[in-house]
Amino acid sequence: MDYQKAYLVSNPVGPGSALFFDEELCIGCNICVNSCRSDVMMPNPEAGRPPIVVYPDECWFCGCCANACPREAVRMEHPMPMRATWKRKETGEFFRIGCINHPEPVTKPPVVD
């Protein structure tokens, strides 16, 4: 029986991609691969390299991989329609939940006109 080799390559990076790896920080520990709830990644066959995102369109955007990374080498970018922003009526300031420099919470009750 004659067997042929088959190679698994990642899907092309497109506008639906959410995961990005910093190749300088990633050591290829694959903790992110093991923590992924939807199995969109696989370990890279080259030791010390970032994982391969095989199914980018099946990502649930849960952030488990980014939270599990001990070196903070995984960056997640949500698609534009999924980015929730909030606006303060008083100041007109936009912010996102979980952003680094978010404004202080408003503790005064709302003013009814």
PDB file of N, CA and C in Angstrom:
ATOM      1  N   MET A   1       0.835  -1.166   0.000  1.00  0.00           N
ATOM      2  CA  MET A   1       0.000   0.000   0.000  1.00  0.00           C
ATOM      3  C   MET A   1       0.891   1.243   0.000  1.00  0.00           C
ATOM      4  N   ASP A   2       0.610   2.180  -0.882  1.00  0.00           N
ATOM      5  CA  ASP A   2       1.417   3.391  -1.015  1.00  0.00           C
ATOM      6  C   ASP A   2       0.730   4.547  -0.291  1.00  0.00           C
ATOM      7  N   TYR A   3       1.391   5.068   0.753  1.00  0.00           N
ATOM      8  CA  TYR A   3       0.829   6.178   1.519  1.00  0.00           C
ATOM      9  C   TYR A   3       1.454   7.483   1.059  1.00  0.00           C
ATOM     10  N   GLN A   4       0.661   8.525   1.047  1.00  0.00           N
ATOM     11  CA  GLN A   4       1.160   9.845   0.714  1.00  0.00           C
ATOM     12  C   GLN A   4       1.111  10.721   1.952  1.00  0.00           C
ATOM     13  N   LYS A   5       2.047  11.621   2.043  1.00  0.00           N
ATOM     14  CA  LYS A   5       2.064  12.538   3.175  1.00  0.00           C
ATOM     15  C   LYS A   5       1.004  13.614   2.984  1.00  0.00           C
ATOM     16  N   ALA A   6       0.399  13.995   4.096  1.00  0.00           N
ATOM     17  CA  ALA A   6      -0.550  15.105   4.093  1.00  0.00           C
ATOM     18  C   ALA A   6      -0.081  16.117   5.126  1.00  0.00           C
ATOM     19  N   TYR A   7      -0.146  17.363   4.784  1.00  0.00           N
ATOM     20  CA  TYR A   7       0.306  18.415   5.679  1.00  0.00           C
ATOM     21  C   TYR A   7      -0.881  19.259   6.113  1.00  0.00           C
ATOM     22  N   LEU A   8      -0.940  19.540   7.401  1.00  0.00           N
ATOM     23  CA  LEU A   8      -1.986  20.399   7.944  1.00  0.00           C
ATOM     24  C   LEU A   8      -1.441  21.812   8.019  1.00  0.00           C
ATOM     25  N   VAL A   9      -2.104  22.717   7.359  1.00  0.00           N
ATOM     26  CA  VAL A   9      -1.717  24.124   7.418  1.00  0.00           C
ATOM     27  C   VAL A   9      -2.880  24.921   7.973  1.00  0.00           C
ATOM     28  N   SER A  10      -2.569  26.047   8.578  1.00  0.00           N
ATOM     29  CA  SER A  10      -3.629  26.862   9.155  1.00  0.00           C
ATOM     30  C   SER A  10      -4.437  27.540   8.058  1.00  0.00           C
ATOM     31  N   ASN A  11      -5.663  27.886   8.421  1.00  0.00           N
ATOM     32  CA  ASN A  11      -6.501  28.641   7.494  1.00  0.00           C
ATOM     33  C   ASN A  11      -5.899  30.025   7.317  1.00  0.00           C
ATOM     34  N   PRO A  12      -6.132  30.640   6.171  1.00  0.00           N
ATOM     35  CA  PRO A  12      -5.553  31.974   5.972  1.00  0.00           C
ATOM     36  C   PRO A  12      -6.120  32.971   6.982  1.00  0.00           C
ATOM     37  N   VAL A  13      -5.276  33.900   7.404  1.00  0.00           N
ATOM     38  CA  VAL A  13      -5.710  34.927   8.341  1.00  0.00           C
ATOM     39  C   VAL A  13      -6.605  35.896   7.584  1.00  0.00           C
ATOM     40  N   GLY A  14      -7.803  36.057   8.067  1.00  0.00           N
ATOM     41  CA  GLY A  14      -8.755  36.947   7.419  1.00  0.00           C
ATOM     42  C   GLY A  14      -9.368  37.894   8.418  1.00  0.00           C
ATOM     43  N   PRO A  15     -10.417  38.582   8.011  1.00  0.00           N
ATOM     44  CA  PRO A  15     -11.028  39.541   8.928  1.00  0.00           C
ATOM     45  C   PRO A  15     -11.697  38.890  10.132  1.00  0.00           C
ATOM     46  N   GLY A  16     -11.955  37.569  10.076  1.00  0.00           N
ATOM     47  CA  GLY A  16     -12.594  36.890  11.193  1.00  0.00           C
ATOM     48  C   GLY A  16     -11.613  36.374  12.231  1.00  0.00           C
ATOM     49  N   SER A  17     -10.321  36.591  12.032  1.00  0.00           N
ATOM     50  CA  SER A  17      -9.320  36.087  12.962  1.00  0.00           C
ATOM     51  C   SER A  17      -9.357  36.889  14.250  1.00  0.00           C
ATOM     52  N   ALA A  18      -9.229  36.180  15.360  1.00  0.00           N
ATOM     53  CA  ALA A  18      -9.293  36.842  16.656  1.00  0.00           C
ATOM     54  C   ALA A  18      -8.020  36.645  17.464  1.00  0.00           C
ATOM     55  N   LEU A  19      -7.239  35.634  17.153  1.00  0.00           N
ATOM     56  CA  LEU A  19      -6.066  35.304  17.963  1.00  0.00           C
ATOM     57  C   LEU A  19      -4.778  35.715  17.261  1.00  0.00           C
ATOM     58  N   PHE A  20      -3.931  36.377  18.022  1.00  0.00           N
ATOM     59  CA  PHE A  20      -2.638  36.791  17.507  1.00  0.00           C
ATOM     60  C   PHE A  20      -1.593  36.452  18.562  1.00  0.00           C
ATOM     61  N   PHE A  21      -0.472  35.929  18.130  1.00  0.00           N
ATOM     62  CA  PHE A  21       0.584  35.491  19.039  1.00  0.00           C
ATOM     63  C   PHE A  21       1.823  36.359  18.856  1.00  0.00           C
ATOM     64  N   ASP A  22       2.399  36.781  19.968  1.00  0.00           N
ATOM     65  CA  ASP A  22       3.657  37.504  19.946  1.00  0.00           C
ATOM     66  C   ASP A  22       4.756  36.444  19.916  1.00  0.00           C
ATOM     67  N   GLU A  23       5.403  36.302  18.768  1.00  0.00           N
ATOM     68  CA  GLU A  23       6.387  35.233  18.584  1.00  0.00           C
ATOM     69  C   GLU A  23       7.626  35.420  19.452  1.00  0.00           C
ATOM     70  N   GLU A  24       7.862  36.645  19.903  1.00  0.00           N
ATOM     71  CA  GLU A  24       9.012  36.875  20.781  1.00  0.00           C
ATOM     72  C   GLU A  24       8.723  36.413  22.212  1.00  0.00           C
ATOM     73  N   LEU A  25       7.455  36.462  22.626  1.00  0.00           N
ATOM     74  CA  LEU A  25       7.095  36.055  23.979  1.00  0.00           C
ATOM     75  C   LEU A  25       6.693  34.589  24.079  1.00  0.00           C
ATOM     76  N   CYS A  26       6.095  34.052  23.019  1.00  0.00           N
ATOM     77  CA  CYS A  26       5.580  32.677  23.053  1.00  0.00           C
ATOM     78  C   CYS A  26       6.729  31.675  23.083  1.00  0.00           C
ATOM     79  N   ILE A  27       6.646  30.723  24.024  1.00  0.00           N
ATOM     80  CA  ILE A  27       7.676  29.689  24.137  1.00  0.00           C
ATOM     81  C   ILE A  27       7.163  28.329  23.667  1.00  0.00           C
ATOM     82  N   GLY A  28       5.927  28.291  23.157  1.00  0.00           N
ATOM     83  CA  GLY A  28       5.368  27.038  22.647  1.00  0.00           C
ATOM     84  C   GLY A  28       4.972  26.058  23.727  1.00  0.00           C
ATOM     85  N   CYS A  29       4.528  26.564  24.881  1.00  0.00           N
ATOM     86  CA  CYS A  29       4.149  25.667  25.980  1.00  0.00           C
ATOM     87  C   CYS A  29       2.792  24.995  25.748  1.00  0.00           C
ATOM     88  N   ASN A  30       1.997  25.544  24.856  1.00  0.00           N
ATOM     89  CA  ASN A  30       0.692  24.998  24.460  1.00  0.00           C
ATOM     90  C   ASN A  30      -0.351  24.983  25.581  1.00  0.00           C
ATOM     91  N   ILE A  31      -0.157  25.795  26.604  1.00  0.00           N
ATOM     92  CA  ILE A  31      -1.189  25.928  27.635  1.00  0.00           C
ATOM     93  C   ILE A  31      -2.448  26.532  27.024  1.00  0.00           C
ATOM     94  N   CYS A  32      -2.278  27.458  26.089  1.00  0.00           N
ATOM     95  CA  CYS A  32      -3.436  28.066  25.429  1.00  0.00           C
ATOM     96  C   CYS A  32      -4.207  27.030  24.608  1.00  0.00           C
ATOM     97  N   VAL A  33      -3.496  26.129  23.963  1.00  0.00           N
ATOM     98  CA  VAL A  33      -4.142  25.077  23.174  1.00  0.00           C
ATOM     99  C   VAL A  33      -4.990  24.190  24.071  1.00  0.00           C
ATOM    100  N   ASN A  34      -4.448  23.822  25.221  1.00  0.00           N
ATOM    101  CA  ASN A  34      -5.166  22.933  26.138  1.00  0.00           C
ATOM    102  C   ASN A  34      -6.322  23.622  26.838  1.00  0.00           C
ATOM    103  N   SER A  35      -6.285  24.946  26.951  1.00  0.00           N
ATOM    104  CA  SER A  35      -7.365  25.659  27.633  1.00  0.00           C
ATOM    105  C   SER A  35      -8.485  26.076  26.685  1.00  0.00           C
ATOM    106  N   CYS A  36      -8.271  25.988  25.392  1.00  0.00           N
ATOM    107  CA  CYS A  36      -9.274  26.425  24.414  1.00  0.00           C
ATOM    108  C   CYS A  36     -10.512  25.543  24.477  1.00  0.00           C
ATOM    109  N   ARG A  37     -11.665  26.165  24.667  1.00  0.00           N
ATOM    110  CA  ARG A  37     -12.926  25.429  24.793  1.00  0.00           C
ATOM    111  C   ARG A  37     -13.465  24.930  23.465  1.00  0.00           C
ATOM    112  N   SER A  38     -13.070  25.569  22.381  1.00  0.00           N
ATOM    113  CA  SER A  38     -13.612  25.169  21.083  1.00  0.00           C
ATOM    114  C   SER A  38     -12.582  24.510  20.175  1.00  0.00           C
ATOM    115  N   ASP A  39     -11.416  24.193  20.707  1.00  0.00           N
ATOM    116  CA  ASP A  39     -10.366  23.472  19.976  1.00  0.00           C
ATOM    117  C   ASP A  39     -10.064  24.083  18.603  1.00  0.00           C
ATOM    118  N   VAL A  40      -9.772  25.370  18.588  1.00  0.00           N
ATOM    119  CA  VAL A  40      -9.463  26.024  17.320  1.00  0.00           C
ATOM    120  C   VAL A  40      -7.981  25.994  16.992  1.00  0.00           C
ATOM    121  N   MET A  41      -7.151  25.590  17.966  1.00  0.00           N
ATOM    122  CA  MET A  41      -5.697  25.577  17.765  1.00  0.00           C
ATOM    123  C   MET A  41      -5.132  24.181  17.906  1.00  0.00           C
ATOM    124  N   MET A  42      -3.947  24.022  17.366  1.00  0.00           N
ATOM    125  CA  MET A  42      -3.198  22.789  17.569  1.00  0.00           C
ATOM    126  C   MET A  42      -1.753  23.164  17.859  1.00  0.00           C
ATOM    127  N   PRO A  43      -1.033  22.307  18.594  1.00  0.00           N
ATOM    128  CA  PRO A  43       0.379  22.606  18.868  1.00  0.00           C
ATOM    129  C   PRO A  43       1.181  22.680  17.578  1.00  0.00           C
ATOM    130  N   ASN A  44       2.123  23.572  17.552  1.00  0.00           N
ATOM    131  CA  ASN A  44       2.998  23.704  16.396  1.00  0.00           C
ATOM    132  C   ASN A  44       3.987  22.544  16.408  1.00  0.00           C
ATOM    133  N   PRO A  45       4.193  21.874  15.283  1.00  0.00           N
ATOM    134  CA  PRO A  45       5.150  20.768  15.257  1.00  0.00           C
ATOM    135  C   PRO A  45       6.586  21.221  15.519  1.00  0.00           C
ATOM    136  N   GLU A  46       6.879  22.505  15.315  1.00  0.00           N
ATOM    137  CA  GLU A  46       8.211  23.030  15.619  1.00  0.00           C
ATOM    138  C   GLU A  46       8.236  23.461  17.082  1.00  0.00           C
ATOM    139  N   ALA A  47       9.113  22.893  17.859  1.00  0.00           N
ATOM    140  CA  ALA A  47       9.214  23.210  19.286  1.00  0.00           C
ATOM    141  C   ALA A  47       9.526  24.686  19.493  1.00  0.00           C
ATOM    142  N   GLY A  48       8.862  25.287  20.475  1.00  0.00           N
ATOM    143  CA  GLY A  48       9.103  26.680  20.808  1.00  0.00           C
ATOM    144  C   GLY A  48       8.394  27.686  19.937  1.00  0.00           C
ATOM    145  N   ARG A  49       7.544  27.228  19.039  1.00  0.00           N
ATOM    146  CA  ARG A  49       6.810  28.120  18.135  1.00  0.00           C
ATOM    147  C   ARG A  49       5.375  28.272  18.605  1.00  0.00           C
ATOM    148  N   PRO A  50       4.705  29.385  18.270  1.00  0.00           N
ATOM    149  CA  PRO A  50       3.302  29.571  18.658  1.00  0.00           C
ATOM    150  C   PRO A  50       2.406  28.509  18.025  1.00  0.00           C
ATOM    151  N   PRO A  51       1.269  28.221  18.662  1.00  0.00           N
ATOM    152  CA  PRO A  51       0.344  27.239  18.108  1.00  0.00           C
ATOM    153  C   PRO A  51      -0.196  27.675  16.751  1.00  0.00           C
ATOM    154  N   ILE A  52      -0.743  26.726  16.039  1.00  0.00           N
ATOM    155  CA  ILE A  52      -1.362  26.994  14.746  1.00  0.00           C
ATOM    156  C   ILE A  52      -2.863  27.118  14.964  1.00  0.00           C
ATOM    157  N   VAL A  53      -3.442  28.227  14.510  1.00  0.00           N
ATOM    158  CA  VAL A  53      -4.885  28.430  14.600  1.00  0.00           C
ATOM    159  C   VAL A  53      -5.481  27.769  13.360  1.00  0.00           C
ATOM    160  N   VAL A  54      -6.094  26.616  13.561  1.00  0.00           N
ATOM    161  CA  VAL A  54      -6.598  25.821  12.444  1.00  0.00           C
ATOM    162  C   VAL A  54      -8.004  26.255  12.039  1.00  0.00           C
ATOM    163  N   TYR A  55      -8.838  26.575  13.018  1.00  0.00           N
ATOM    164  CA  TYR A  55     -10.232  26.946  12.743  1.00  0.00           C
ATOM    165  C   TYR A  55     -10.544  28.323  13.337  1.00  0.00           C
ATOM    166  N   PRO A  56     -10.054  29.410  12.741  1.00  0.00           N
ATOM    167  CA  PRO A  56     -10.259  30.729  13.346  1.00  0.00           C
ATOM    168  C   PRO A  56     -11.724  31.154  13.395  1.00  0.00           C
ATOM    169  N   ASP A  57     -12.526  30.706  12.458  1.00  0.00           N
ATOM    170  CA  ASP A  57     -13.927  31.112  12.432  1.00  0.00           C
ATOM    171  C   ASP A  57     -14.771  30.423  13.492  1.00  0.00           C
ATOM    172  N   GLU A  58     -14.218  29.422  14.160  1.00  0.00           N
ATOM    173  CA  GLU A  58     -14.970  28.716  15.196  1.00  0.00           C
ATOM    174  C   GLU A  58     -14.627  29.199  16.603  1.00  0.00           C
ATOM    175  N   CYS A  59     -13.829  30.249  16.695  1.00  0.00           N
ATOM    176  CA  CYS A  59     -13.458  30.805  17.993  1.00  0.00           C
ATOM    177  C   CYS A  59     -14.693  31.395  18.661  1.00  0.00           C
ATOM    178  N   TRP A  60     -14.850  31.122  19.952  1.00  0.00           N
ATOM    179  CA  TRP A  60     -16.002  31.636  20.720  1.00  0.00           C
ATOM    180  C   TRP A  60     -15.689  32.977  21.366  1.00  0.00           C
ATOM    181  N   PHE A  61     -14.476  33.473  21.239  1.00  0.00           N
ATOM    182  CA  PHE A  61     -14.054  34.745  21.823  1.00  0.00           C
ATOM    183  C   PHE A  61     -14.214  34.745  23.347  1.00  0.00           C
ATOM    184  N   CYS A  62     -14.001  33.588  23.965  1.00  0.00           N
ATOM    185  CA  CYS A  62     -14.151  33.493  25.426  1.00  0.00           C
ATOM    186  C   CYS A  62     -12.921  34.036  26.150  1.00  0.00           C
ATOM    187  N   GLY A  63     -11.771  34.028  25.497  1.00  0.00           N
ATOM    188  CA  GLY A  63     -10.553  34.568  26.094  1.00  0.00           C
ATOM    189  C   GLY A  63      -9.809  33.617  27.011  1.00  0.00           C
ATOM    190  N   CYS A  64     -10.225  32.344  27.065  1.00  0.00           N
ATOM    191  CA  CYS A  64      -9.534  31.380  27.934  1.00  0.00           C
ATOM    192  C   CYS A  64      -8.061  31.240  27.557  1.00  0.00           C
ATOM    193  N   CYS A  65      -7.769  31.244  26.287  1.00  0.00           N
ATOM    194  CA  CYS A  65      -6.382  31.079  25.846  1.00  0.00           C
ATOM    195  C   CYS A  65      -5.528  32.264  26.282  1.00  0.00           C
ATOM    196  N   ALA A  66      -6.044  33.465  26.127  1.00  0.00           N
ATOM    197  CA  ALA A  66      -5.288  34.659  26.519  1.00  0.00           C
ATOM    198  C   ALA A  66      -5.108  34.721  28.029  1.00  0.00           C
ATOM    199  N   ASN A  67      -6.128  34.321  28.778  1.00  0.00           N
ATOM    200  CA  ASN A  67      -6.022  34.330  30.240  1.00  0.00           C
ATOM    201  C   ASN A  67      -5.078  33.253  30.753  1.00  0.00           C
ATOM    202  N   ALA A  68      -4.989  32.127  30.059  1.00  0.00           N
ATOM    203  CA  ALA A  68      -4.163  31.012  30.517  1.00  0.00           C
ATOM    204  C   ALA A  68      -2.685  31.186  30.194  1.00  0.00           C
ATOM    205  N   CYS A  69      -2.368  32.032  29.237  1.00  0.00           N
ATOM    206  CA  CYS A  69      -0.977  32.188  28.800  1.00  0.00           C
ATOM    207  C   CYS A  69      -0.127  32.773  29.919  1.00  0.00           C
ATOM    208  N   PRO A  70       0.909  32.049  30.364  1.00  0.00           N
ATOM    209  CA  PRO A  70       1.736  32.553  31.460  1.00  0.00           C
ATOM    210  C   PRO A  70       2.643  33.714  31.055  1.00  0.00           C
ATOM    211  N   ARG A  71       2.865  33.901  29.769  1.00  0.00           N
ATOM    212  CA  ARG A  71       3.771  34.956  29.297  1.00  0.00           C
ATOM    213  C   ARG A  71       3.042  36.096  28.596  1.00  0.00           C
ATOM    214  N   GLU A  72       1.716  36.056  28.600  1.00  0.00           N
ATOM    215  CA  GLU A  72       0.878  37.068  27.954  1.00  0.00           C
ATOM    216  C   GLU A  72       1.251  37.247  26.481  1.00  0.00           C
ATOM    217  N   ALA A  73       1.449  36.114  25.796  1.00  0.00           N
ATOM    218  CA  ALA A  73       1.841  36.142  24.389  1.00  0.00           C
ATOM    219  C   ALA A  73       0.638  36.075  23.449  1.00  0.00           C
ATOM    220  N   VAL A  74      -0.549  35.812  23.994  1.00  0.00           N
ATOM    221  CA  VAL A  74      -1.757  35.696  23.168  1.00  0.00           C
ATOM    222  C   VAL A  74      -2.543  36.991  23.271  1.00  0.00           C
ATOM    223  N   ARG A  75      -2.878  37.567  22.135  1.00  0.00           N
ATOM    224  CA  ARG A  75      -3.719  38.761  22.095  1.00  0.00           C
ATOM    225  C   ARG A  75      -5.011  38.410  21.363  1.00  0.00           C
ATOM    226  N   MET A  76      -6.118  38.796  21.922  1.00  0.00           N
ATOM    227  CA  MET A  76      -7.413  38.517  21.310  1.00  0.00           C
ATOM    228  C   MET A  76      -8.049  39.825  20.878  1.00  0.00           C
ATOM    229  N   GLU A  77      -8.503  39.856  19.645  1.00  0.00           N
ATOM    230  CA  GLU A  77      -9.213  41.018  19.134  1.00  0.00           C
ATOM    231  C   GLU A  77     -10.591  40.574  18.682  1.00  0.00           C
ATOM    232  N   HIS A  78     -11.595  41.113  19.330  1.00  0.00           N
ATOM    233  CA  HIS A  78     -12.966  40.789  18.955  1.00  0.00           C
ATOM    234  C   HIS A  78     -13.324  41.507  17.654  1.00  0.00           C
ATOM    235  N   PRO A  79     -14.140  40.877  16.810  1.00  0.00           N
ATOM    236  CA  PRO A  79     -14.594  41.562  15.594  1.00  0.00           C
ATOM    237  C   PRO A  79     -15.374  42.822  15.963  1.00  0.00           C
ATOM    238  N   MET A  80     -15.381  43.793  15.096  1.00  0.00           N
ATOM    239  CA  MET A  80     -16.017  45.077  15.377  1.00  0.00           C
ATOM    240  C   MET A  80     -17.456  44.960  15.868  1.00  0.00           C
ATOM    241  N   PRO A  81     -18.315  44.117  15.259  1.00  0.00           N
ATOM    242  CA  PRO A  81     -19.698  44.054  15.755  1.00  0.00           C
ATOM    243  C   PRO A  81     -19.814  43.511  17.174  1.00  0.00           C
ATOM    244  N   MET A  82     -18.761  42.816  17.663  1.00  0.00           N
ATOM    245  CA  MET A  82     -18.826  42.230  18.999  1.00  0.00           C
ATOM    246  C   MET A  82     -18.229  43.126  20.073  1.00  0.00           C
ATOM    247  N   ARG A  83     -17.653  44.239  19.688  1.00  0.00           N
ATOM    248  CA  ARG A  83     -17.016  45.115  20.668  1.00  0.00           C
ATOM    249  C   ARG A  83     -18.067  45.997  21.336  1.00  0.00           C
ATOM    250  N   ALA A  84     -18.335  45.688  22.573  1.00  0.00           N
ATOM    251  CA  ALA A  84     -19.330  46.458  23.317  1.00  0.00           C
ATOM    252  C   ALA A  84     -18.679  47.696  23.902  1.00  0.00           C
ATOM    253  N   THR A  85     -19.288  48.825  23.677  1.00  0.00           N
ATOM    254  CA  THR A  85     -18.811  50.063  24.280  1.00  0.00           C
ATOM    255  C   THR A  85     -19.956  50.718  25.029  1.00  0.00           C
ATOM    256  N   TRP A  86     -19.600  51.503  25.988  1.00  0.00           N
ATOM    257  CA  TRP A  86     -20.565  52.210  26.809  1.00  0.00           C
ATOM    258  C   TRP A  86     -20.255  53.700  26.717  1.00  0.00           C
ATOM    259  N   LYS A  87     -21.287  54.512  26.904  1.00  0.00           N
ATOM    260  CA  LYS A  87     -21.101  55.949  26.843  1.00  0.00           C
ATOM    261  C   LYS A  87     -21.735  56.581  28.077  1.00  0.00           C
ATOM    262  N   ARG A  88     -20.987  57.439  28.741  1.00  0.00           N
ATOM    263  CA  ARG A  88     -21.512  58.177  29.882  1.00  0.00           C
ATOM    264  C   ARG A  88     -22.308  59.363  29.371  1.00  0.00           C
ATOM    265  N   LYS A  89     -23.539  59.504  29.848  1.00  0.00           N
ATOM    266  CA  LYS A  89     -24.361  60.641  29.445  1.00  0.00           C
ATOM    267  C   LYS A  89     -23.754  61.958  29.918  1.00  0.00           C
ATOM    268  N   GLU A  90     -23.244  61.948  31.149  1.00  0.00           N
ATOM    269  CA  GLU A  90     -22.747  63.179  31.742  1.00  0.00           C
ATOM    270  C   GLU A  90     -21.534  63.742  31.006  1.00  0.00           C
ATOM    271  N   THR A  91     -20.620  62.859  30.613  1.00  0.00           N
ATOM    272  CA  THR A  91     -19.354  63.323  30.042  1.00  0.00           C
ATOM    273  C   THR A  91     -19.220  63.029  28.553  1.00  0.00           C
ATOM    274  N   GLY A  92     -20.052  62.127  28.026  1.00  0.00           N
ATOM    275  CA  GLY A  92     -19.923  61.729  26.625  1.00  0.00           C
ATOM    276  C   GLY A  92     -18.745  60.812  26.384  1.00  0.00           C
ATOM    277  N   GLU A  93     -18.172  60.299  27.463  1.00  0.00           N
ATOM    278  CA  GLU A  93     -16.969  59.471  27.397  1.00  0.00           C
ATOM    279  C   GLU A  93     -17.320  58.033  27.013  1.00  0.00           C
ATOM    280  N   PHE A  94     -16.598  57.467  26.036  1.00  0.00           N
ATOM    281  CA  PHE A  94     -16.780  56.081  25.633  1.00  0.00           C
ATOM    282  C   PHE A  94     -15.775  55.211  26.369  1.00  0.00           C
ATOM    283  N   PHE A  95     -16.192  54.024  26.761  1.00  0.00           N
ATOM    284  CA  PHE A  95     -15.267  53.084  27.376  1.00  0.00           C
ATOM    285  C   PHE A  95     -15.775  51.676  27.156  1.00  0.00           C
ATOM    286  N   ARG A  96     -14.898  50.707  27.398  1.00  0.00           N
ATOM    287  CA  ARG A  96     -15.235  49.293  27.260  1.00  0.00           C
ATOM    288  C   ARG A  96     -15.048  48.609  28.595  1.00  0.00           C
ATOM    289  N   ILE A  97     -15.868  47.612  28.843  1.00  0.00           N
ATOM    290  CA  ILE A  97     -15.694  46.811  30.048  1.00  0.00           C
ATOM    291  C   ILE A  97     -14.390  46.039  29.909  1.00  0.00           C
ATOM    292  N   GLY A  98     -13.579  46.069  30.936  1.00  0.00           N
ATOM    293  CA  GLY A  98     -12.307  45.364  30.916  1.00  0.00           C
ATOM    294  C   GLY A  98     -11.158  46.166  30.342  1.00  0.00           C
ATOM    295  N   CYS A  99     -11.402  47.405  29.898  1.00  0.00           N
ATOM    296  CA  CYS A  99     -10.299  48.189  29.351  1.00  0.00           C
ATOM    297  C   CYS A  99      -9.352  48.605  30.475  1.00  0.00           C
ATOM    298  N   ILE A 100      -8.141  48.882  30.140  1.00  0.00           N
ATOM    299  CA  ILE A 100      -7.109  49.148  31.130  1.00  0.00           C
ATOM    300  C   ILE A 100      -7.363  50.458  31.876  1.00  0.00           C
ATOM    301  N   ASN A 101      -7.627  51.530  31.171  1.00  0.00           N
ATOM    302  CA  ASN A 101      -7.811  52.840  31.796  1.00  0.00           C
ATOM    303  C   ASN A 101      -9.273  53.254  31.782  1.00  0.00           C
ATOM    304  N   HIS A 102     -10.118  52.406  32.313  1.00  0.00           N
ATOM    305  CA  HIS A 102     -11.544  52.734  32.296  1.00  0.00           C
ATOM    306  C   HIS A 102     -11.849  53.834  33.313  1.00  0.00           C
ATOM    307  N   PRO A 103     -12.906  54.618  33.050  1.00  0.00           N
ATOM    308  CA  PRO A 103     -13.242  55.687  33.979  1.00  0.00           C
ATOM    309  C   PRO A 103     -13.816  55.134  35.280  1.00  0.00           C
ATOM    310  N   GLU A 104     -13.783  55.956  36.309  1.00  0.00           N
ATOM    311  CA  GLU A 104     -14.348  55.567  37.602  1.00  0.00           C
ATOM    312  C   GLU A 104     -15.863  55.380  37.468  1.00  0.00           C
ATOM    313  N   PRO A 105     -16.443  54.438  38.222  1.00  0.00           N
ATOM    314  CA  PRO A 105     -17.893  54.240  38.135  1.00  0.00           C
ATOM    315  C   PRO A 105     -18.659  55.442  38.691  1.00  0.00           C
ATOM    316  N   VAL A 106     -19.816  55.675  38.125  1.00  0.00           N
ATOM    317  CA  VAL A 106     -20.689  56.748  38.592  1.00  0.00           C
ATOM    318  C   VAL A 106     -21.465  56.228  39.778  1.00  0.00           C
ATOM    319  N   THR A 107     -21.366  56.900  40.896  1.00  0.00           N
ATOM    320  CA  THR A 107     -22.043  56.438  42.118  1.00  0.00           C
ATOM    321  C   THR A 107     -23.285  57.252  42.446  1.00  0.00           C
ATOM    322  N   LYS A 108     -23.493  58.379  41.736  1.00  0.00           N
ATOM    323  CA  LYS A 108     -24.677  59.193  41.985  1.00  0.00           C
ATOM    324  C   LYS A 108     -25.870  58.577  41.267  1.00  0.00           C
ATOM    325  N   PRO A 109     -27.070  58.702  41.852  1.00  0.00           N
ATOM    326  CA  PRO A 109     -28.256  58.190  41.149  1.00  0.00           C
ATOM    327  C   PRO A 109     -28.549  59.019  39.905  1.00  0.00           C
ATOM    328  N   PRO A 110     -29.220  58.435  38.912  1.00  0.00           N
ATOM    329  CA  PRO A 110     -29.507  59.173  37.691  1.00  0.00           C
ATOM    330  C   PRO A 110     -30.451  60.342  37.954  1.00  0.00           C
ATOM    331  N   VAL A 111     -30.302  61.383  37.175  1.00  0.00           N
ATOM    332  CA  VAL A 111     -31.162  62.553  37.269  1.00  0.00           C
ATOM    333  C   VAL A 111     -32.334  62.362  36.316  1.00  0.00           C
ATOM    334  N   VAL A 112     -33.548  62.485  36.828  1.00  0.00           N
ATOM    335  CA  VAL A 112     -34.738  62.342  35.985  1.00  0.00           C
ATOM    336  C   VAL A 112     -35.204  63.727  35.581  1.00  0.00           C
ATOM    337  N   ASP A 113     -35.337  63.941  34.302  1.00  0.00           N
ATOM    338  CA  ASP A 113     -35.792  65.259  33.798  1.00  0.00           C
ATOM    339  C   ASP A 113     -37.295  65.371  33.836  1.00  0.00           C
TER     340      ASP A 113
END
